Amino acid sequence: MSIMAIIMLIMIRILSNAAVEYDIKQELSKAVNQNFRYVSIEDRELKVTENFSYRDEDVVFLILNKAGEILKGDYPEEVADTLISFPVKNTVGRSVVCNGEKYYVKDLRIGRSDSKGIFIRGIIKKSDAYSHYRTIELVSYLSIVGIFCVIFIGELILSKRISIELKNMCKTAESIGSNLDMSQRMECDNRFHEIAILAQANNRMLDRMEQTFLTQEQFTSDVAHELRTPVAVVMAQCEYAKDKVTSKDEFEEVLDVVYRQSKKINTIITQLLNFSRLDQDRVQLQNETIDLMEIVESVCEEQEDKFGAAISMELHLKEAVTTGDINLISIVIQNLVTNAIKFSDEYGKIDIRTGEVENEVYVTVQDYGIGIKKEEQERIFQRFYKCEKSRNAEGFGLGLPLSVKIAEKHGGRITVFSEAGMGSIFTLYLPKN
Ligand code: ADP
């Protein structure tokens, strides 16, 4: 801002100099024109009345012929040859420098006493003429300095205020860094637009960090919670086996429980490991040809072997081929199918469809089971979330979030359409290639 102010002030100074110079030349022309009335040429003779003034304040007048020879009047004493030999010309005011001083010269033709012509010449020294403008000049200088001071003080106040705002933001950042209190936010009044934008951006970042922190904390507590029950059962069974079990049958029963609980623990750990590998991009996705029809058929065969007539699966398969990681996509389809079975009535029906729409291939798994309430439909994709109605069902609420992650890694998505009591439709969409 100060640089701009200085540039502006220099420009004002240059322009005002030009204006003063123009003014002096105008005044000089006026003075020469006034004297013109007192000089005439009659019968080729030069006539100068007594009213003709050879000096009017700072202007000196002479009468010259075209060759520059003086007919009346005199140059000021200190004038050098440069000015004396300055060519006579009937034109607007001109300037000439002699002895380091600038002079303004105005020549005005009177008439012709001979072939060369006669002229009145008015001369004024710049420094003399400028003396009339000194006060104006002083006032302009003072106002320039005044304006500069006002701008400078304004800038000081402004930068002070800005630095206070920035210091406050730094304090908040340091305080968040030292005590990890993510609930703090950067405060800033909206006087400085750019600082307000910076504070808002920081606050948005803090919002996200706080959310991540909370999710992380929630996640840790969820994992601990999910693992605590099977671990407690395993410990209790071991204690029991140590102190109370006497027969082989009883011992086998205990082992059976321990095995089932260990399997649960293993499932949680495997799913969590899969998650973190996908999160950290530690899983190298294979780029294989995936035939969704084939995967669906093999998953369904497996489930039919397990559940037999307890469930009826109807396949409506159309070609759906893309590329990706067969193992991971199989995990997704298996999750969707097992969920459909898990949340259907016994002897319920499940429809599975594959096909292509526009640039995508899809697998749709439709059941007619318990369904999901509207308000729970978004939350089922969060880790460890289980709907109220299915709290006691097998599972840890990790299948869907893992499936979504896998779908996203393939550039795809999972959608849900469900109505409580009517059933659900889960669809996996993948880009064709
Ligand atoms: P889980 O292993 O518990 O099934 P998921 O992440 O696969 O974990 O599913 C999360 C929750 O979403 C389930 O516990 C259940 O409440 C609900 N859910 C998922 N699929 C269905 C479905 N087909 N019908 C009804 N509820 C479902």
PDB file of C-alpha atoms in Angstrom, residues 137-367:
ATOM      1  CA  GLU A 137       4.266  24.006  -3.574  1.00  0.00           C
ATOM      2  CA  LEU A 138       4.832  23.994   0.192  1.00  0.00           C
ATOM      3  CA  VAL A 139       1.163  23.252   0.831  1.00  0.00           C
ATOM      4  CA  SER A 140       1.233  20.466  -1.737  1.00  0.00           C
ATOM      5  CA  TYR A 141       4.400  19.015  -0.197  1.00  0.00           C
ATOM      6  CA  LEU A 142       2.844  19.197   3.255  1.00  0.00           C
ATOM      7  CA  SER A 143      -0.329  17.550   2.047  1.00  0.00           C
ATOM      8  CA  ILE A 144       1.734  14.858   0.311  1.00  0.00           C
ATOM      9  CA  VAL A 145       3.595  14.214   3.576  1.00  0.00           C
ATOM     10  CA  GLY A 146       0.259  14.358   5.446  1.00  0.00           C
ATOM     11  CA  ILE A 147      -1.376  11.845   3.144  1.00  0.00           C
ATOM     12  CA  PHE A 148       1.679   9.623   3.399  1.00  0.00           C
ATOM     13  CA  CYS A 149       1.590   9.816   7.224  1.00  0.00           C
ATOM     14  CA  VAL A 150      -2.140   8.984   7.294  1.00  0.00           C
ATOM     15  CA  ILE A 151      -1.587   6.011   4.981  1.00  0.00           C
ATOM     16  CA  PHE A 152       1.441   4.900   6.989  1.00  0.00           C
ATOM     17  CA  ILE A 153      -0.375   5.143  10.328  1.00  0.00           C
ATOM     18  CA  GLY A 154      -3.417   3.413   8.808  1.00  0.00           C
ATOM     19  CA  GLU A 155      -1.191   0.627   7.554  1.00  0.00           C
ATOM     20  CA  LEU A 156       0.451   0.292  10.963  1.00  0.00           C
ATOM     21  CA  ILE A 157      -2.923   0.018  12.703  1.00  0.00           C
ATOM     22  CA  LEU A 158      -4.133  -2.457  10.097  1.00  0.00           C
ATOM     23  CA  SER A 159      -1.064  -4.674  10.323  1.00  0.00           C
ATOM     24  CA  LYS A 160      -1.249  -4.548  14.118  1.00  0.00           C
ATOM     25  CA  ARG A 161      -4.858  -5.748  14.012  1.00  0.00           C
ATOM     26  CA  ILE A 162      -4.040  -8.443  11.463  1.00  0.00           C
ATOM     27  CA  SER A 163      -1.121  -9.663  13.561  1.00  0.00           C
ATOM     28  CA  ILE A 164      -3.384  -9.809  16.665  1.00  0.00           C
ATOM     29  CA  GLU A 165      -5.853 -11.981  14.712  1.00  0.00           C
ATOM     30  CA  LEU A 166      -3.062 -14.227  13.436  1.00  0.00           C
ATOM     31  CA  LYS A 167      -1.503 -14.484  16.909  1.00  0.00           C
ATOM     32  CA  ASN A 168      -4.870 -15.597  18.314  1.00  0.00           C
ATOM     33  CA  MET A 169      -5.122 -18.254  15.612  1.00  0.00           C
ATOM     34  CA  CYS A 170      -1.556 -19.423  16.390  1.00  0.00           C
ATOM     35  CA  LYS A 171      -2.395 -19.601  20.103  1.00  0.00           C
ATOM     36  CA  THR A 172      -5.418 -21.784  19.389  1.00  0.00           C
ATOM     37  CA  ALA A 173      -3.363 -24.037  17.082  1.00  0.00           C
ATOM     38  CA  GLU A 174      -0.630 -24.379  19.732  1.00  0.00           C
ATOM     39  CA  SER A 175      -3.171 -25.104  22.441  1.00  0.00           C
ATOM     40  CA  ILE A 176      -4.819 -27.800  20.280  1.00  0.00           C
ATOM     41  CA  GLY A 177      -1.368 -29.255  19.547  1.00  0.00           C
ATOM     42  CA  SER A 178      -0.276 -29.337  23.188  1.00  0.00           C
ATOM     43  CA  ASN A 179      -3.400 -30.708  24.899  1.00  0.00           C
ATOM     44  CA  LEU A 180      -5.053 -32.376  21.868  1.00  0.00           C
ATOM     45  CA  ASP A 181      -8.348 -30.689  22.674  1.00  0.00           C
ATOM     46  CA  MET A 182     -10.069 -31.074  19.328  1.00  0.00           C
ATOM     47  CA  SER A 183     -13.160 -29.206  20.470  1.00  0.00           C
ATOM     48  CA  GLN A 184     -11.394 -25.817  20.228  1.00  0.00           C
ATOM     49  CA  ARG A 185     -11.959 -23.635  17.181  1.00  0.00           C
ATOM     50  CA  MET A 186     -10.206 -20.608  15.737  1.00  0.00           C
ATOM     51  CA  GLU A 187     -12.068 -17.432  16.490  1.00  0.00           C
ATOM     52  CA  CYS A 188     -11.982 -14.472  14.183  1.00  0.00           C
ATOM     53  CA  ASP A 189     -14.333 -11.557  13.578  1.00  0.00           C
ATOM     54  CA  ASN A 190     -15.157 -11.009   9.947  1.00  0.00           C
ATOM     55  CA  ARG A 191     -13.342  -7.668   9.600  1.00  0.00           C
ATOM     56  CA  PHE A 192     -10.560  -9.211   7.521  1.00  0.00           C
ATOM     57  CA  HIS A 193     -12.050 -11.335   4.802  1.00  0.00           C
ATOM     58  CA  GLU A 194      -8.887 -13.348   3.956  1.00  0.00           C
ATOM     59  CA  ILE A 195      -8.176 -14.122   7.626  1.00  0.00           C
ATOM     60  CA  ALA A 196     -11.792 -15.154   8.139  1.00  0.00           C
ATOM     61  CA  ILE A 197     -11.472 -17.525   5.156  1.00  0.00           C
ATOM     62  CA  LEU A 198      -8.252 -18.955   6.622  1.00  0.00           C
ATOM     63  CA  ALA A 199      -9.881 -19.435  10.034  1.00  0.00           C
ATOM     64  CA  GLN A 200     -12.923 -21.104   8.452  1.00  0.00           C
ATOM     65  CA  ALA A 201     -10.708 -23.458   6.428  1.00  0.00           C
ATOM     66  CA  ASN A 202      -8.764 -24.353   9.583  1.00  0.00           C
ATOM     67  CA  ASN A 203     -11.990 -24.898  11.487  1.00  0.00           C
ATOM     68  CA  ARG A 204     -13.315 -27.179   8.777  1.00  0.00           C
ATOM     69  CA  MET A 205     -10.065 -29.149   8.953  1.00  0.00           C
ATOM     70  CA  LEU A 206     -10.440 -29.318  12.761  1.00  0.00           C
ATOM     71  CA  ASP A 207     -14.040 -30.519  12.355  1.00  0.00           C
ATOM     72  CA  ARG A 208     -12.812 -33.372  10.183  1.00  0.00           C
ATOM     73  CA  MET A 209      -9.925 -34.168  12.518  1.00  0.00           C
ATOM     74  CA  GLU A 210     -12.255 -34.183  15.524  1.00  0.00           C
ATOM     75  CA  GLN A 211     -14.628 -36.468  13.651  1.00  0.00           C
ATOM     76  CA  THR A 212     -11.733 -38.804  12.762  1.00  0.00           C
ATOM     77  CA  PHE A 213     -10.556 -38.751  16.388  1.00  0.00           C
ATOM     78  CA  LEU A 214     -14.030 -39.581  17.670  1.00  0.00           C
ATOM     79  CA  THR A 215     -14.464 -42.346  15.077  1.00  0.00           C
ATOM     80  CA  GLN A 216     -11.081 -43.741  16.078  1.00  0.00           C
ATOM     81  CA  GLU A 217     -12.006 -43.688  19.762  1.00  0.00           C
ATOM     82  CA  GLN A 218     -15.403 -45.217  19.012  1.00  0.00           C
ATOM     83  CA  PHE A 219     -13.718 -47.854  16.864  1.00  0.00           C
ATOM     84  CA  THR A 220     -11.253 -48.823  19.616  1.00  0.00           C
ATOM     85  CA  SER A 221     -14.039 -49.121  22.157  1.00  0.00           C
ATOM     86  CA  ASP A 222     -16.190 -51.132  19.690  1.00  0.00           C
ATOM     87  CA  VAL A 223     -13.353 -53.574  18.987  1.00  0.00           C
ATOM     88  CA  ALA A 224     -12.712 -53.998  22.719  1.00  0.00           C
ATOM     89  CA  HIS A 225     -16.429 -54.485  23.289  1.00  0.00           C
ATOM     90  CA  GLU A 226     -16.791 -57.097  20.526  1.00  0.00           C
ATOM     91  CA  LEU A 227     -13.728 -59.047  21.623  1.00  0.00           C
ATOM     92  CA  ARG A 228     -14.531 -58.942  25.343  1.00  0.00           C
ATOM     93  CA  THR A 229     -17.480 -61.366  25.206  1.00  0.00           C
ATOM     94  CA  PRO A 230     -15.818 -64.246  23.298  1.00  0.00           C
ATOM     95  CA  VAL A 231     -12.578 -63.814  25.255  1.00  0.00           C
ATOM     96  CA  ALA A 232     -14.528 -63.861  28.545  1.00  0.00           C
ATOM     97  CA  VAL A 233     -16.345 -67.030  27.449  1.00  0.00           C
ATOM     98  CA  VAL A 234     -13.037 -68.700  26.461  1.00  0.00           C
ATOM     99  CA  MET A 235     -11.486 -67.787  29.845  1.00  0.00           C
ATOM    100  CA  ALA A 236     -14.510 -68.971  31.805  1.00  0.00           C
ATOM    101  CA  GLN A 237     -14.571 -72.277  29.897  1.00  0.00           C
ATOM    102  CA  CYS A 238     -10.846 -72.799  30.524  1.00  0.00           C
ATOM    103  CA  GLU A 239     -11.278 -72.121  34.273  1.00  0.00           C
ATOM    104  CA  TYR A 240     -14.206 -74.501  34.324  1.00  0.00           C
ATOM    105  CA  ALA A 241     -12.265 -77.207  32.455  1.00  0.00           C
ATOM    106  CA  LYS A 242      -9.340 -76.849  34.867  1.00  0.00           C
ATOM    107  CA  ASP A 243     -11.393 -77.146  38.062  1.00  0.00           C
ATOM    108  CA  LYS A 244     -14.616 -78.934  37.325  1.00  0.00           C
ATOM    109  CA  VAL A 245     -14.495 -81.096  34.209  1.00  0.00           C
ATOM    110  CA  THR A 246     -14.121 -84.769  34.967  1.00  0.00           C
ATOM    111  CA  SER A 247     -15.480 -86.663  31.958  1.00  0.00           C
ATOM    112  CA  LYS A 248     -14.214 -86.740  28.370  1.00  0.00           C
ATOM    113  CA  ASP A 249     -17.656 -85.750  27.030  1.00  0.00           C
ATOM    114  CA  GLU A 250     -17.764 -82.666  29.209  1.00  0.00           C
ATOM    115  CA  PHE A 251     -14.251 -81.760  28.146  1.00  0.00           C
ATOM    116  CA  GLU A 252     -15.213 -82.057  24.494  1.00  0.00           C
ATOM    117  CA  GLU A 253     -18.194 -79.767  25.085  1.00  0.00           C
ATOM    118  CA  VAL A 254     -15.906 -77.156  26.624  1.00  0.00           C
ATOM    119  CA  LEU A 255     -13.481 -77.479  23.710  1.00  0.00           C
ATOM    120  CA  ASP A 256     -16.375 -77.027  21.330  1.00  0.00           C
ATOM    121  CA  VAL A 257     -17.405 -73.739  22.982  1.00  0.00           C
ATOM    122  CA  VAL A 258     -13.790 -72.530  23.062  1.00  0.00           C
ATOM    123  CA  TYR A 259     -13.433 -73.383  19.359  1.00  0.00           C
ATOM    124  CA  ARG A 260     -16.616 -71.512  18.381  1.00  0.00           C
ATOM    125  CA  GLN A 261     -15.640 -68.428  20.378  1.00  0.00           C
ATOM    126  CA  SER A 262     -12.090 -68.499  18.978  1.00  0.00           C
ATOM    127  CA  LYS A 263     -13.601 -68.673  15.497  1.00  0.00           C
ATOM    128  CA  LYS A 264     -15.598 -65.509  16.278  1.00  0.00           C
ATOM    129  CA  ILE A 265     -12.451 -63.766  17.487  1.00  0.00           C
ATOM    130  CA  ASN A 266     -10.649 -64.918  14.357  1.00  0.00           C
ATOM    131  CA  THR A 267     -13.438 -63.554  12.121  1.00  0.00           C
ATOM    132  CA  ILE A 268     -13.299 -60.140  13.803  1.00  0.00           C
ATOM    133  CA  ILE A 269      -9.513 -60.007  13.545  1.00  0.00           C
ATOM    134  CA  THR A 270      -9.518 -61.126   9.898  1.00  0.00           C
ATOM    135  CA  GLN A 271     -12.147 -58.559   8.935  1.00  0.00           C
ATOM    136  CA  LEU A 272     -10.291 -55.797  10.787  1.00  0.00           C
ATOM    137  CA  LEU A 273      -7.032 -56.775   9.129  1.00  0.00           C
ATOM    138  CA  ASN A 274      -8.725 -56.707   5.726  1.00  0.00           C
ATOM    139  CA  PHE A 275     -10.037 -53.268   6.551  1.00  0.00           C
ATOM    140  CA  SER A 276      -6.744 -51.796   7.593  1.00  0.00           C
ATOM    141  CA  ARG A 277      -4.948 -53.346   4.599  1.00  0.00           C
ATOM    142  CA  LEU A 278      -7.510 -51.805   2.235  1.00  0.00           C
ATOM    143  CA  ASP A 279      -7.383 -48.505   4.156  1.00  0.00           C
ATOM    144  CA  GLN A 280      -3.630 -48.291   3.897  1.00  0.00           C
ATOM    145  CA  ASP A 281      -3.567 -49.506   0.299  1.00  0.00           C
ATOM    146  CA  ARG A 282      -1.513 -52.501   1.356  1.00  0.00           C
ATOM    147  CA  VAL A 283      -3.692 -54.816  -0.715  1.00  0.00           C
ATOM    148  CA  GLN A 284      -2.443 -55.232  -4.238  1.00  0.00           C
ATOM    149  CA  LEU A 285      -5.679 -55.399  -6.259  1.00  0.00           C
ATOM    150  CA  GLN A 286      -5.535 -58.086  -8.934  1.00  0.00           C
ATOM    151  CA  ASN A 287      -6.664 -57.106 -12.377  1.00  0.00           C
ATOM    152  CA  GLU A 288      -8.439 -60.307 -13.370  1.00  0.00           C
ATOM    153  CA  THR A 289     -11.443 -60.891 -15.576  1.00  0.00           C
ATOM    154  CA  ILE A 290     -14.438 -61.163 -13.274  1.00  0.00           C
ATOM    155  CA  ASP A 291     -17.528 -63.035 -14.355  1.00  0.00           C
ATOM    156  CA  LEU A 292     -20.176 -62.032 -11.804  1.00  0.00           C
ATOM    157  CA  MET A 293     -22.462 -64.887 -12.940  1.00  0.00           C
ATOM    158  CA  GLU A 294     -19.770 -67.415 -12.040  1.00  0.00           C
ATOM    159  CA  ILE A 295     -19.043 -65.889  -8.646  1.00  0.00           C
ATOM    160  CA  VAL A 296     -22.757 -65.753  -7.760  1.00  0.00           C
ATOM    161  CA  GLU A 297     -23.217 -69.392  -8.758  1.00  0.00           C
ATOM    162  CA  SER A 298     -20.269 -70.563  -6.668  1.00  0.00           C
ATOM    163  CA  VAL A 299     -21.316 -68.467  -3.597  1.00  0.00           C
ATOM    164  CA  CYS A 300     -24.876 -69.778  -3.835  1.00  0.00           C
ATOM    165  CA  GLU A 301     -23.718 -73.378  -4.155  1.00  0.00           C
ATOM    166  CA  GLU A 302     -21.699 -72.972  -0.979  1.00  0.00           C
ATOM    167  CA  GLN A 303     -24.702 -71.487   0.873  1.00  0.00           C
ATOM    168  CA  GLU A 304     -27.062 -74.188  -0.401  1.00  0.00           C
ATOM    169  CA  ASP A 305     -24.669 -76.837   0.903  1.00  0.00           C
ATOM    170  CA  LYS A 306     -24.788 -75.108   4.267  1.00  0.00           C
ATOM    171  CA  PHE A 307     -28.507 -74.351   4.550  1.00  0.00           C
ATOM    172  CA  GLY A 308     -30.031 -76.944   2.269  1.00  0.00           C
ATOM    173  CA  ALA A 309     -33.805 -76.610   1.949  1.00  0.00           C
ATOM    174  CA  ALA A 310     -34.009 -73.974   4.696  1.00  0.00           C
ATOM    175  CA  ILE A 311     -33.666 -71.296   2.061  1.00  0.00           C
ATOM    176  CA  SER A 312     -34.584 -71.042  -1.583  1.00  0.00           C
ATOM    177  CA  MET A 313     -32.355 -69.056  -3.882  1.00  0.00           C
ATOM    178  CA  GLU A 314     -33.528 -68.034  -7.323  1.00  0.00           C
ATOM    179  CA  LEU A 315     -30.911 -66.878  -9.791  1.00  0.00           C
ATOM    180  CA  HIS A 316     -31.762 -64.542 -12.675  1.00  0.00           C
ATOM    181  CA  LEU A 317     -28.363 -64.209 -14.259  1.00  0.00           C
ATOM    182  CA  LYS A 318     -27.442 -62.160 -17.314  1.00  0.00           C
ATOM    183  CA  GLU A 319     -23.932 -61.583 -18.575  1.00  0.00           C
ATOM    184  CA  ALA A 320     -21.899 -59.271 -16.335  1.00  0.00           C
ATOM    185  CA  VAL A 321     -18.173 -59.280 -16.994  1.00  0.00           C
ATOM    186  CA  THR A 322     -15.627 -56.794 -15.756  1.00  0.00           C
ATOM    187  CA  THR A 323     -12.093 -56.699 -14.336  1.00  0.00           C
ATOM    188  CA  GLY A 324     -10.918 -56.591 -10.715  1.00  0.00           C
ATOM    189  CA  ASP A 325      -9.895 -58.748  -7.797  1.00  0.00           C
ATOM    190  CA  ILE A 326     -11.957 -61.973  -7.835  1.00  0.00           C
ATOM    191  CA  ASN A 327     -11.246 -62.807  -4.183  1.00  0.00           C
ATOM    192  CA  LEU A 328     -12.321 -59.417  -2.909  1.00  0.00           C
ATOM    193  CA  ILE A 329     -15.435 -59.219  -5.092  1.00  0.00           C
ATOM    194  CA  SER A 330     -16.344 -62.757  -3.938  1.00  0.00           C
ATOM    195  CA  ILE A 331     -16.146 -61.520  -0.309  1.00  0.00           C
ATOM    196  CA  VAL A 332     -18.643 -58.733  -1.135  1.00  0.00           C
ATOM    197  CA  ILE A 333     -21.121 -61.059  -2.851  1.00  0.00           C
ATOM    198  CA  GLN A 334     -20.776 -63.582  -0.038  1.00  0.00           C
ATOM    199  CA  ASN A 335     -21.508 -60.869   2.553  1.00  0.00           C
ATOM    200  CA  LEU A 336     -24.623 -59.710   0.711  1.00  0.00           C
ATOM    201  CA  VAL A 337     -25.929 -63.262   0.239  1.00  0.00           C
ATOM    202  CA  THR A 338     -25.228 -64.382   3.838  1.00  0.00           C
ATOM    203  CA  ASN A 339     -26.912 -61.228   5.163  1.00  0.00           C
ATOM    204  CA  ALA A 340     -29.952 -61.927   2.986  1.00  0.00           C
ATOM    205  CA  ILE A 341     -30.119 -65.464   4.372  1.00  0.00           C
ATOM    206  CA  LYS A 342     -29.445 -64.338   7.943  1.00  0.00           C
ATOM    207  CA  PHE A 343     -32.208 -61.747   7.935  1.00  0.00           C
ATOM    208  CA  SER A 344     -34.835 -63.835   6.107  1.00  0.00           C
ATOM    209  CA  ASP A 345     -37.399 -66.139   7.666  1.00  0.00           C
ATOM    210  CA  GLU A 346     -36.738 -69.838   7.598  1.00  0.00           C
ATOM    211  CA  TYR A 347     -37.700 -71.248   4.177  1.00  0.00           C
ATOM    212  CA  GLY A 348     -37.571 -67.719   2.857  1.00  0.00           C
ATOM    213  CA  LYS A 349     -36.755 -66.845  -0.733  1.00  0.00           C
ATOM    214  CA  ILE A 350     -33.861 -64.876  -2.113  1.00  0.00           C
ATOM    215  CA  ASP A 351     -33.607 -63.490  -5.646  1.00  0.00           C
ATOM    216  CA  ILE A 352     -30.181 -62.813  -7.088  1.00  0.00           C
ATOM    217  CA  ARG A 353     -29.716 -60.963 -10.335  1.00  0.00           C
ATOM    218  CA  THR A 354     -26.704 -60.023 -12.423  1.00  0.00           C
ATOM    219  CA  GLY A 355     -26.495 -57.890 -15.550  1.00  0.00           C
ATOM    220  CA  GLU A 356     -25.294 -54.654 -17.145  1.00  0.00           C
ATOM    221  CA  VAL A 357     -26.684 -51.112 -17.098  1.00  0.00           C
ATOM    222  CA  GLU A 358     -25.001 -48.382 -19.110  1.00  0.00           C
ATOM    223  CA  ASN A 359     -21.333 -48.489 -18.126  1.00  0.00           C
ATOM    224  CA  GLU A 360     -21.753 -50.707 -15.108  1.00  0.00           C
ATOM    225  CA  VAL A 361     -22.252 -54.346 -14.213  1.00  0.00           C
ATOM    226  CA  TYR A 362     -24.291 -55.261 -11.158  1.00  0.00           C
ATOM    227  CA  VAL A 363     -25.263 -57.971  -8.679  1.00  0.00           C
ATOM    228  CA  THR A 364     -28.567 -57.507  -6.864  1.00  0.00           C
ATOM    229  CA  VAL A 365     -29.457 -59.562  -3.809  1.00  0.00           C
ATOM    230  CA  GLN A 366     -33.101 -59.308  -2.787  1.00  0.00           C
ATOM    231  CA  ASP A 367     -34.614 -60.840   0.315  1.00  0.00           C
TER     232      ASP A 367
END
